[in-house]
CSV table of C-alpha atoms in Angstrom, one decimal:
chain,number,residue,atom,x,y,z
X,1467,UNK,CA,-4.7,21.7,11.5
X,1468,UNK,CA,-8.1,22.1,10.7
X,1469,UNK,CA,-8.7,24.3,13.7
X,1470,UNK,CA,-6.8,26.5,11.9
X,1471,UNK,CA,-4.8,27.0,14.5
X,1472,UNK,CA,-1.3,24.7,13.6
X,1473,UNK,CA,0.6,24.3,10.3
X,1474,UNK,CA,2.6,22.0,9.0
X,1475,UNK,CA,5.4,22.3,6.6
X,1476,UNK,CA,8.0,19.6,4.7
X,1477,UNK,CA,11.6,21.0,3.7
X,1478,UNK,CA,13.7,20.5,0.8
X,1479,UNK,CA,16.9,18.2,-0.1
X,1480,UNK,CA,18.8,21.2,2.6
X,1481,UNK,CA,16.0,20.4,5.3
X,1482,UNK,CA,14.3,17.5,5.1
X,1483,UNK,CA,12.1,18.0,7.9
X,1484,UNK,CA,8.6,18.1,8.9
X,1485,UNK,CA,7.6,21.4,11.5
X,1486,UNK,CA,4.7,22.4,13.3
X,1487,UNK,CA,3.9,26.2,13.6
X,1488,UNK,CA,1.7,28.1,15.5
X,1489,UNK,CA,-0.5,29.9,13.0
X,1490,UNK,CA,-1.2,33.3,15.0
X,1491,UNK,CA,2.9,34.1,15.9
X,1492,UNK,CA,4.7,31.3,13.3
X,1493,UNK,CA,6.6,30.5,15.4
X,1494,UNK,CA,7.4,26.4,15.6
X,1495,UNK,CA,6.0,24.4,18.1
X,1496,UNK,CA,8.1,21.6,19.3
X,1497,UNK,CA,10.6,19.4,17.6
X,1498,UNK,CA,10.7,18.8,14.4
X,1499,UNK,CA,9.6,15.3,13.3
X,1500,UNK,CA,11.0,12.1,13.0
X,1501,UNK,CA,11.2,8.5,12.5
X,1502,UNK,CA,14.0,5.5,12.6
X,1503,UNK,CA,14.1,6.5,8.5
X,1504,UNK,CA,16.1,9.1,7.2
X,1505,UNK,CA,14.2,11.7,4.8
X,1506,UNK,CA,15.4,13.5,2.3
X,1507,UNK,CA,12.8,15.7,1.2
X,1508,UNK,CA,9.2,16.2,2.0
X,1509,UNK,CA,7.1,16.4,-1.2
X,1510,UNK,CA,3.3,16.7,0.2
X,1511,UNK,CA,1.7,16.5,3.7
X,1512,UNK,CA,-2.2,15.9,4.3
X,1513,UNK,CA,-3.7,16.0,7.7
X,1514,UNK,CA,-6.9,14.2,8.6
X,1515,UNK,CA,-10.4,15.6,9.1
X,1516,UNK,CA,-10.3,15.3,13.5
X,1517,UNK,CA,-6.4,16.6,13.5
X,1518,UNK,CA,-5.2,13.1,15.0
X,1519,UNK,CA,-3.3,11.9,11.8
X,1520,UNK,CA,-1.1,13.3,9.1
X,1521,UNK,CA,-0.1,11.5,6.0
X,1522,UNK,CA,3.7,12.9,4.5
X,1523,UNK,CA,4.8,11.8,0.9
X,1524,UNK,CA,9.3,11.5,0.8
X,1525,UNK,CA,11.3,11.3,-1.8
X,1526,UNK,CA,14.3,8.9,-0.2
X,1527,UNK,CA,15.9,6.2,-2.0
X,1528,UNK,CA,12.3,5.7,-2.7
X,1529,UNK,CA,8.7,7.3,-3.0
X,1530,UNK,CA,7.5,6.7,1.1
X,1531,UNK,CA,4.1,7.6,2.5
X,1532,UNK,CA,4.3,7.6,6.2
X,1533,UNK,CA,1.4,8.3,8.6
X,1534,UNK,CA,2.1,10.1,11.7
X,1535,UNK,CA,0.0,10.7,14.8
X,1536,UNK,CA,0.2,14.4,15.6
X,1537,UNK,CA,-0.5,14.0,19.5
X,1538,UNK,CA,3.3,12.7,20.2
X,1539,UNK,CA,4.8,13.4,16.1
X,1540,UNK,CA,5.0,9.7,15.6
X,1541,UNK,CA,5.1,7.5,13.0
X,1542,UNK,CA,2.3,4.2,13.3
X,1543,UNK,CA,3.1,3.1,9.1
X,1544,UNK,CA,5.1,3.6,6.0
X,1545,UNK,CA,4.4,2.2,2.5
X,1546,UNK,CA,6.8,2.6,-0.2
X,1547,UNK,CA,5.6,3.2,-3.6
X,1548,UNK,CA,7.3,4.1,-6.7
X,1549,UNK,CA,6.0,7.1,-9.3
X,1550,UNK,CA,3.8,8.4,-6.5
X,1551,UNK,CA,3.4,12.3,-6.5
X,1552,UNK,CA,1.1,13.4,-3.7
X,1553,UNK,CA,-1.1,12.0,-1.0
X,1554,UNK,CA,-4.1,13.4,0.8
X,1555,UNK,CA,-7.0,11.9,3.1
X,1556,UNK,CA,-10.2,11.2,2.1
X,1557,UNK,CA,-13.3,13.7,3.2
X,1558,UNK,CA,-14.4,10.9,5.9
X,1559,UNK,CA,-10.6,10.1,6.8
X,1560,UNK,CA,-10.7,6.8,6.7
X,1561,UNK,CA,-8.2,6.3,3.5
X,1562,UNK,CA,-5.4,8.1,2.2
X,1563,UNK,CA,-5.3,8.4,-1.5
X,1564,UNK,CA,-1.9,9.0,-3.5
X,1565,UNK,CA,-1.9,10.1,-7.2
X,1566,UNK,CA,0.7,8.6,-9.7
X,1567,UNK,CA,2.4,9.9,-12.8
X,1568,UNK,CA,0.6,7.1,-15.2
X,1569,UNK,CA,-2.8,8.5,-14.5
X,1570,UNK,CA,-3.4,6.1,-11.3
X,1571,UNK,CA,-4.9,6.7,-7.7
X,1572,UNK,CA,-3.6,4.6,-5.2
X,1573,UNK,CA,-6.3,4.0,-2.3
X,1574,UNK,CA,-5.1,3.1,1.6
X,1575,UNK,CA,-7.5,2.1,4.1
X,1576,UNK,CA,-6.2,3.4,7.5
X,1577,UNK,CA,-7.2,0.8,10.2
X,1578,UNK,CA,-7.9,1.3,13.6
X,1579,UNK,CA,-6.5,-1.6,15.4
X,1580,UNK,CA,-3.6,-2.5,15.4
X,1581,UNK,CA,-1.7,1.0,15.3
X,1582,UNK,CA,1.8,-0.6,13.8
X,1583,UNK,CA,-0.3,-2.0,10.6
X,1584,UNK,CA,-2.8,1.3,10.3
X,1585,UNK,CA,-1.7,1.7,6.4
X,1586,UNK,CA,-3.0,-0.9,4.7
X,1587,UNK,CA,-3.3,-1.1,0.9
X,1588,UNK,CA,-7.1,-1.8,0.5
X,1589,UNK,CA,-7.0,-1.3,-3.2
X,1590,UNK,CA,-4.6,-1.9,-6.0
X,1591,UNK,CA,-4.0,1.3,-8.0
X,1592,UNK,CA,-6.9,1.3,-10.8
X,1593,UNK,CA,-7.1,3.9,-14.0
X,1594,UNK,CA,-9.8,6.9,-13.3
X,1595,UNK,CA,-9.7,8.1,-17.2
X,1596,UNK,CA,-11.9,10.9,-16.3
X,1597,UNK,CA,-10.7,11.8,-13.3
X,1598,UNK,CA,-13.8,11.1,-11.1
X,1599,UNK,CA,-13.5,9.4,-7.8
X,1600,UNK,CA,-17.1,7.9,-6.0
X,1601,UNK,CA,-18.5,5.7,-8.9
X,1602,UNK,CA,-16.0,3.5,-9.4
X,1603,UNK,CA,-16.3,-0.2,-9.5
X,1604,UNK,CA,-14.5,-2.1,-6.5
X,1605,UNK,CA,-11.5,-2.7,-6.6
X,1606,UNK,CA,-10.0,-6.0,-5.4
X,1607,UNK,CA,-6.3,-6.3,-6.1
X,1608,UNK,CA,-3.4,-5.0,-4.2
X,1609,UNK,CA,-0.6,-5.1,-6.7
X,1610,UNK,CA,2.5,-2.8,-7.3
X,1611,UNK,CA,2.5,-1.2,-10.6
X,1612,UNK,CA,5.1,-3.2,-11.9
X,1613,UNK,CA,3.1,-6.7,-11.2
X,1614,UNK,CA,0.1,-5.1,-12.1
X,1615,UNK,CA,1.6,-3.8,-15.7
X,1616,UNK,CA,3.3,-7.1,-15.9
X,1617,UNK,CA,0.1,-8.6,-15.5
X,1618,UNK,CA,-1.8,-6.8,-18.5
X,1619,UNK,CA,1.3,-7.0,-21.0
X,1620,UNK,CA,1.2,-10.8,-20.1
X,1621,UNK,CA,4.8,-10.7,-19.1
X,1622,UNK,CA,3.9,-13.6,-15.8
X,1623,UNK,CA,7.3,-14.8,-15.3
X,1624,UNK,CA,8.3,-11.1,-14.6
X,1625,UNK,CA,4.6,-10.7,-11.9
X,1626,UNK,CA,6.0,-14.1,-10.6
X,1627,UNK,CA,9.2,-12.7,-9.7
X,1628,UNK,CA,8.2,-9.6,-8.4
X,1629,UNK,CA,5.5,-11.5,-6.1
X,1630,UNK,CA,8.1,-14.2,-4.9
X,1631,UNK,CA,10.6,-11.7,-4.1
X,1632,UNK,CA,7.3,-9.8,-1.9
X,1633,UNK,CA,6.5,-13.4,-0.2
X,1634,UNK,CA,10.3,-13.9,0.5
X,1635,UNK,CA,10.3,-9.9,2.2
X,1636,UNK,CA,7.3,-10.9,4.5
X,1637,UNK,CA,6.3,-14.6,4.5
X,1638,UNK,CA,3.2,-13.5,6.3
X,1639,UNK,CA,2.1,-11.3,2.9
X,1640,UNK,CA,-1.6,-12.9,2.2
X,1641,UNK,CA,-2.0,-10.3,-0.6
X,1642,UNK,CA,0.9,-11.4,-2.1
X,1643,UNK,CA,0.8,-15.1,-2.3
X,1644,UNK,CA,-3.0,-14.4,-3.4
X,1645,UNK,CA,-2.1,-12.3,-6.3
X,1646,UNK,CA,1.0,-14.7,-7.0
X,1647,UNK,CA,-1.9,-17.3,-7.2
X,1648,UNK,CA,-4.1,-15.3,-9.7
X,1649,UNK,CA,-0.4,-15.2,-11.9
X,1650,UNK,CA,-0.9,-19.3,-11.7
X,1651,UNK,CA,-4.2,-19.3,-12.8
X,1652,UNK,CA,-2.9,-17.0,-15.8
X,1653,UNK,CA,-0.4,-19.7,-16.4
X,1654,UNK,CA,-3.2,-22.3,-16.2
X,1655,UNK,CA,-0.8,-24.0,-13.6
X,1656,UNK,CA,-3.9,-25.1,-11.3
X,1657,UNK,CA,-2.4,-27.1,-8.7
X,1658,UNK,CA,0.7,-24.1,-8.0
X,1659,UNK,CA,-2.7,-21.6,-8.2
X,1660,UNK,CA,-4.5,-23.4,-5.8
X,1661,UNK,CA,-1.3,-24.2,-3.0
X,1662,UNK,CA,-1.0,-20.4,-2.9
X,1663,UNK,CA,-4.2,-19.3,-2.3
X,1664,UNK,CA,-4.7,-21.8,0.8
X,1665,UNK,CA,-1.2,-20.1,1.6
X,1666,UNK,CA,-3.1,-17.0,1.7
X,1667,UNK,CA,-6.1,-17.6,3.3
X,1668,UNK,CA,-4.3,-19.7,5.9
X,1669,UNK,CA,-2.4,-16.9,6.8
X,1670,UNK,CA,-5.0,-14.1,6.9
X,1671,UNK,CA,-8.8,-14.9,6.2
X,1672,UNK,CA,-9.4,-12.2,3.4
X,1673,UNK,CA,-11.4,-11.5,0.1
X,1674,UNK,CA,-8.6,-11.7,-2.4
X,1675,UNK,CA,-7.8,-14.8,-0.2
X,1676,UNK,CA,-11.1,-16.5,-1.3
X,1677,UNK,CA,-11.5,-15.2,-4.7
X,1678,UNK,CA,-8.2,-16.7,-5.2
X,1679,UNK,CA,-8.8,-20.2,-4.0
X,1680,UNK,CA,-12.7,-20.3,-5.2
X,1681,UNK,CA,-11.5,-19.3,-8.6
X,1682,UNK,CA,-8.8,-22.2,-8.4
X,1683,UNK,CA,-10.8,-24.7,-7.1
X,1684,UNK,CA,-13.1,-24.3,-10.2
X,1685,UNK,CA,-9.9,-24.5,-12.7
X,1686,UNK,CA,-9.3,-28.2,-10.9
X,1687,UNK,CA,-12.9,-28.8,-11.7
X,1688,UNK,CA,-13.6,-29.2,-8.0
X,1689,UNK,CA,-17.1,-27.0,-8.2
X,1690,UNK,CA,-18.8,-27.8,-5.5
X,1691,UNK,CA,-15.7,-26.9,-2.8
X,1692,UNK,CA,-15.2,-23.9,-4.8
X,1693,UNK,CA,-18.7,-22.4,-3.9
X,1694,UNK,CA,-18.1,-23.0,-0.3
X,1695,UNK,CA,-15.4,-20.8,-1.2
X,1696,UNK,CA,-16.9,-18.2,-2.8
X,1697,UNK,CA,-19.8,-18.3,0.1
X,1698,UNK,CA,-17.0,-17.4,2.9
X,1699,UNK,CA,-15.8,-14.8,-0.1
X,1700,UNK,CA,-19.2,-12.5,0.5
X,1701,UNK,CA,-18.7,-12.6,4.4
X,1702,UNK,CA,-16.2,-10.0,3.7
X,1703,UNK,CA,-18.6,-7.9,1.4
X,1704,UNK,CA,-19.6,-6.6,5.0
X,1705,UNK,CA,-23.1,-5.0,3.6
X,1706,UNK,CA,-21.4,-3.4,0.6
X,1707,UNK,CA,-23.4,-4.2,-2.5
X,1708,UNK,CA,-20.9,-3.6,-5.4
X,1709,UNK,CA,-18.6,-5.6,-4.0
X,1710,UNK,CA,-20.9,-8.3,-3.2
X,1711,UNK,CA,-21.9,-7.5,-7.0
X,1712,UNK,CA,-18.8,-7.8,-8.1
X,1713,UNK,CA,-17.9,-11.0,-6.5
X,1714,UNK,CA,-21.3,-12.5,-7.5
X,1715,UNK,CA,-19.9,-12.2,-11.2
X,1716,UNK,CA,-16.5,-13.4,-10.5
X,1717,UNK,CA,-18.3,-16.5,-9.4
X,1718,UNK,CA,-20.0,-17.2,-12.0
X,1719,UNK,CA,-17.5,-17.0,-14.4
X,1720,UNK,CA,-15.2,-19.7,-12.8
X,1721,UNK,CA,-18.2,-21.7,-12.5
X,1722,UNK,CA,-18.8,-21.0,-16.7
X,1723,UNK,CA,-15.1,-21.5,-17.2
X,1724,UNK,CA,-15.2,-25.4,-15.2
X,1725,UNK,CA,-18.8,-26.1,-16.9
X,1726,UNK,CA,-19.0,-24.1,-20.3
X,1727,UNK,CA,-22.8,-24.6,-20.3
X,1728,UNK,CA,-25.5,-21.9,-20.7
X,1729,UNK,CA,-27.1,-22.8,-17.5
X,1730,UNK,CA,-24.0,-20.9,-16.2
X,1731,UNK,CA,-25.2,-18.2,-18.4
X,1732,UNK,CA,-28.7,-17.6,-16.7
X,1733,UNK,CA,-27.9,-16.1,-13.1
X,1734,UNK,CA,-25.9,-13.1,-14.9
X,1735,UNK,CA,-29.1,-12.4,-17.4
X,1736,UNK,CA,-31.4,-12.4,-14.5
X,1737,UNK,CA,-28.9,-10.2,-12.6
X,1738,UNK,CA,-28.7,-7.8,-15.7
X,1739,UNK,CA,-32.3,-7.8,-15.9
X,1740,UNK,CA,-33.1,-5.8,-12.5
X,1741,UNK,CA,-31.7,-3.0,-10.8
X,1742,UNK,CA,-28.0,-3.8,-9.8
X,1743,UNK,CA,-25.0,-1.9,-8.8
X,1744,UNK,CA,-23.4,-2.1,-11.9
X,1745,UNK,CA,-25.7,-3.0,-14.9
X,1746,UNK,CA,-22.6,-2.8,-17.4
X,1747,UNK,CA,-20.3,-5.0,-15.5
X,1748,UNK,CA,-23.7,-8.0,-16.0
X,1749,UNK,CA,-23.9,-7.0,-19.6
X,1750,UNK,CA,-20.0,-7.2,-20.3
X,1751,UNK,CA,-19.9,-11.2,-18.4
X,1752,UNK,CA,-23.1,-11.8,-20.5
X,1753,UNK,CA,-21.7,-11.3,-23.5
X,1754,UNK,CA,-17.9,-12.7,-22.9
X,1755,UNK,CA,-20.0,-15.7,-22.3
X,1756,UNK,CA,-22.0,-15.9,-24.6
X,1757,UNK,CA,-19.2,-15.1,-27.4
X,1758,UNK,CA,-17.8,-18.3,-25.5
X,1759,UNK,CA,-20.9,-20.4,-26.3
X,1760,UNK,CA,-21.0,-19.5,-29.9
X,1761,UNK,CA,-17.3,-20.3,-31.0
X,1762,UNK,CA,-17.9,-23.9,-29.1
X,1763,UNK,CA,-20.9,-24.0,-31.5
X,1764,UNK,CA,-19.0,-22.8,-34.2
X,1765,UNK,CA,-16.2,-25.3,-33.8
X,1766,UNK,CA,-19.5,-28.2,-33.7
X,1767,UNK,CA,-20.9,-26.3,-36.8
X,1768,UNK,CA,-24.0,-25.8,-34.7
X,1769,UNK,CA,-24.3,-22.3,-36.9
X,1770,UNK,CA,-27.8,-21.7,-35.8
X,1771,UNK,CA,-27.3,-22.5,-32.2
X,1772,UNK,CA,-23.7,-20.1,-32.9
X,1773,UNK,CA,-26.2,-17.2,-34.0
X,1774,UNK,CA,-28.3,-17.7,-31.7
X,1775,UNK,CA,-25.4,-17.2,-28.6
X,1776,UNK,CA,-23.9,-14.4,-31.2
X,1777,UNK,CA,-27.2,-12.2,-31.2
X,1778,UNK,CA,-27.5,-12.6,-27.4
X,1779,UNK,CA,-23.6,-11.4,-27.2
X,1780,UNK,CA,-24.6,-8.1,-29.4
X,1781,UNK,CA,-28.0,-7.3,-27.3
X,1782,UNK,CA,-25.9,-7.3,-24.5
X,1783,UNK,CA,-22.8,-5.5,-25.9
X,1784,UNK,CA,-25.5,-2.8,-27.1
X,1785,UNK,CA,-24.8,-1.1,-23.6
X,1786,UNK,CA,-21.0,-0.8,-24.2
X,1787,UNK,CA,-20.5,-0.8,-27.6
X,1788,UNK,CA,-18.7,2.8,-27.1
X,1789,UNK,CA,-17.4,2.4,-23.8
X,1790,UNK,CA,-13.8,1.7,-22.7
X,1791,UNK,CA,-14.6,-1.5,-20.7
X,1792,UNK,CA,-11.0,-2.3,-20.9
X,1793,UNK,CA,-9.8,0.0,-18.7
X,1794,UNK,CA,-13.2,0.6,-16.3
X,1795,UNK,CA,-13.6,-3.6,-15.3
X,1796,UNK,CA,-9.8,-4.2,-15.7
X,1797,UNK,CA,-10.6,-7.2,-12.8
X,1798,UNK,CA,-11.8,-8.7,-15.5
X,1799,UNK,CA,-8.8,-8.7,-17.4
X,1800,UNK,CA,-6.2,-9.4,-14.8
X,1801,UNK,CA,-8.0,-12.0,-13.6
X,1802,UNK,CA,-9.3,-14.0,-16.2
X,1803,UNK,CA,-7.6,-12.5,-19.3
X,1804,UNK,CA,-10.5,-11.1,-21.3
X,1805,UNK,CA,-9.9,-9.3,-24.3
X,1806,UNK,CA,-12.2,-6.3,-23.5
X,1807,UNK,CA,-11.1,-3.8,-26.2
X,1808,UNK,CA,-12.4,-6.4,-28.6
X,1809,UNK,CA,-15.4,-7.8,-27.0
X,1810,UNK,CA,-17.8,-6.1,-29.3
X,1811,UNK,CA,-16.0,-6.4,-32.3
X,1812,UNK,CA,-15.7,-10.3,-32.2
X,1813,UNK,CA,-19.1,-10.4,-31.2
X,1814,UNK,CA,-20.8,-8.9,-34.2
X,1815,UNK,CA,-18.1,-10.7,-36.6
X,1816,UNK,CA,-18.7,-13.6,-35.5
X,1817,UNK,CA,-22.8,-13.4,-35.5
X,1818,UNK,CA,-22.2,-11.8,-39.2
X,1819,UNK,CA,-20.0,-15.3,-40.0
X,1820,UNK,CA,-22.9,-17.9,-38.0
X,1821,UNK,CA,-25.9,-16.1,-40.0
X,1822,UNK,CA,-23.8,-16.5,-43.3
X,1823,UNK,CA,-23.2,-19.8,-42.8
X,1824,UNK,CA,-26.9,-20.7,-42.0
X,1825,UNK,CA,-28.0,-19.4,-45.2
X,1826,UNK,CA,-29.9,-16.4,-43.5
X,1827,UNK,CA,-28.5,-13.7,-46.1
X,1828,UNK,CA,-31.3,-11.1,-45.3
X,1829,UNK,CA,-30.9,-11.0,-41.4
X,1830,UNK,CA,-26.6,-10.9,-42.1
X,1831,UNK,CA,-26.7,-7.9,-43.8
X,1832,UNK,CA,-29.4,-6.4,-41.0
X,1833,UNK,CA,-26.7,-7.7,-38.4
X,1834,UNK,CA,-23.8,-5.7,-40.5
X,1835,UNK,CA,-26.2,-2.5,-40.5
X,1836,UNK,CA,-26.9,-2.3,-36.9
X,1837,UNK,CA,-22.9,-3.3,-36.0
X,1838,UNK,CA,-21.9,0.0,-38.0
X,1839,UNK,CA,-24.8,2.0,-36.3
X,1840,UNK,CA,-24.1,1.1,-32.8
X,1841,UNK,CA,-19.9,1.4,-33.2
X,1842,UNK,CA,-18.1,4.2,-33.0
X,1843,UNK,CA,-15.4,5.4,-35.9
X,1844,UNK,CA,-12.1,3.1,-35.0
X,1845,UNK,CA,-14.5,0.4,-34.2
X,1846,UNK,CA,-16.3,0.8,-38.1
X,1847,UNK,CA,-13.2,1.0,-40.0
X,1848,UNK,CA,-12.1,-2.2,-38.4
X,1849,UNK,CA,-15.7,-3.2,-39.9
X,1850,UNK,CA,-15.2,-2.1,-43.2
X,1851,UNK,CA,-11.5,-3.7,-43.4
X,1852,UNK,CA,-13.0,-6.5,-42.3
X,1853,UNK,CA,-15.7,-7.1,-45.1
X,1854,UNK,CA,-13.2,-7.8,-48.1
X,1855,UNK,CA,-12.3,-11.0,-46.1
X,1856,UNK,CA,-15.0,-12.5,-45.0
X,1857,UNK,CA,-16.5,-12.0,-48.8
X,1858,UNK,CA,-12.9,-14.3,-49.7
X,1859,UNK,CA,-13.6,-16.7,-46.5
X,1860,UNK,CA,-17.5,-17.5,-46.7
């Protein structure tokens, strides 16, 4: 306890039990603990900051993180998770965190009211590469690893599955008919997309709930209803500025995907060009849209108004050109699709091909020398393999 005055301990396969013991004659206090569940052995055991709660981690037919209030050794929630290895509050309390074995941090909001639903998966389970919690960006998904690896292999009929059989567990699962909804939108299946997001928000008024049926709306090209959407979206920002942030640039890209225009463009430069909670996250949109504008160009042979979009793609990829986007605004990918590993890459190609194409010889080759300067080694031999052909092509 953090009186220092109680312990807690969790036994093995031969004594599956959690015990309370008094810390000056260890000697246990009270019954041991338990629930309707059976456990077979306790793997970790965290115990909030005011001594009220305490979070075990059991391996039983499954990975299961309960949460127990320690005035009458009761449990208020369980979540099962799979590949989870340890749990432990946050500093403020207020979530419990649980590390996997694939490099992943699960993140559990504990709610206050009502006691049965106090563990409640805020935040899907999102890559730290570096191991550094507190800068993060937001995270907005509440997926199971398997639906969220199905989701970045592209394996959808397998996410669809896995969500149905979720929605067919608990019908009243807003997260899951939200995230089933985002799988439609993958699929480009528009009117399935949009059906389960009103599920969602219809049974549980939520932020994933909106994103999902603002970006959905905007798929069937019905704009305007979508930014009502997206307006009762920010109400549940409640004062916090990267996910307002966050959603602000969700937006906009629905709205660029139902208009393609650069007036869609304009709201993320201005964005990127003050102070913001994530400046990278502006410049990454920026870009993806701009690479957008320039192969529509391209495909009009518009190669001077392709540059032009092409150049405006690099200045902004300037800021990530060595950074591992990919796996730091994965939203972006689940939700949308991006190709974030090659954003750069394509970019400078592509501007390399346009000024080629206009005749500007002089500014390509500047174009080539700044792409090698600013790229980091896998990212220049790509480059360099890359010459040969477009020598044979242009």
């Amino acid at each position: 306890m953090p009186d220092g005055t109680r312990l807690l301990s969790g036994g093995s396969y031969h004594d599956p039990n959690i015990r309370v013991w008094d810390a000056s004659n260890w000697q246990q206090v009270g019954d041991s603990w338990k629930d309707d569940t059976y456990m077979k052995c306790v793997r970790a055991i965290s115990i909030n900051p005011t001594g009220t709660l305490a979070v075990s981690l059991s391996q039983d037919n499954e990975n299961i993180i309960r949460l127990w209030r320690i005035s009458d050794s009761t449990t208020v929630a369980i979540s099962k998770e799979q590949l989870i290895h340890c749990v432990a509050f946050s500093i403020d309390g207020r979530r419990i965190l649980g590390g996997l074995s694939v490099k992943i941090i699960l993140e559990f909001v504990i709610q206050k009211q009502p006691m049965e639903k106090a563990l409640v998966k805020h935040a899907s389970e999102d890559a730290f590469p570096k191991g550094i919690l507190g800068n993060e960006t937001p995270q907005i998904f509440a997926m199971t690893t398997a639906v969220r690896n199905a989701f970045i292999s592209g394996d959808f009929p397998i996410a669809e599955q896995l969500l149905t059989q979720d929605i067919e567990a608990d019908p009243k699962n807003y997260a899951s008919y939200a995230n089933r909804s985002f799988v439609m939108m993958r699929l480009l299946d528009w009117d399935r997309a949009l059906h389960d997001a009103t599920m969602s928000v219809n049974i549980q008024a939520s932020f994933i709930g909106y994103i999902s049926k603002g970006i959905a709306l905007c798929g069937k090209m019905q704009v305007w209803d979508a930014m009502k959407v997206f307006d009762l979206a920010f109400t549940f920002a409640e004062g916090d500025s990267k996910m307002a942030h966050r959603l602000f640039l969700i937006k906009a890209i629905a709205m660029f995907n139902a208009k393609m225009d650069e007036e869609s463009v304009f709201p993320v430069q201005e964005l990127a060009a003050r102070p913001n909670p994530d400046p990278v996250a502006c410049r990454i949109v920026e870009a993806y849209m701009r690479v957008q504008l320039g192969n529509i160009a391209m495909d009009s042979d518009l190669h001077k108004e392709a540059a032009d979009h092409f150049t405006a793609a690099v200045t902004a990829g300037a800021s990530f050109a060595t950074l591992d986007i990919h796996s730091t605004h994965m939203e972006f990918v689940l939700l949308f699709g991006w190709d974030l590993k090659s954003l750069w890459q394509i970019a400078n190609q592509q501007r390399c091909r346009a000024l080629l194409r206009t005749g500007q010889f002089g500014t390509a080759f500047e174009a080539y020398r700044f792409m090698m300067d600013k790229s980091d080694d896998p990212t220049k031999a790509i480059f360099l393999d890359w010459i040969p052909a477009l020598d044979e092509n242009e």
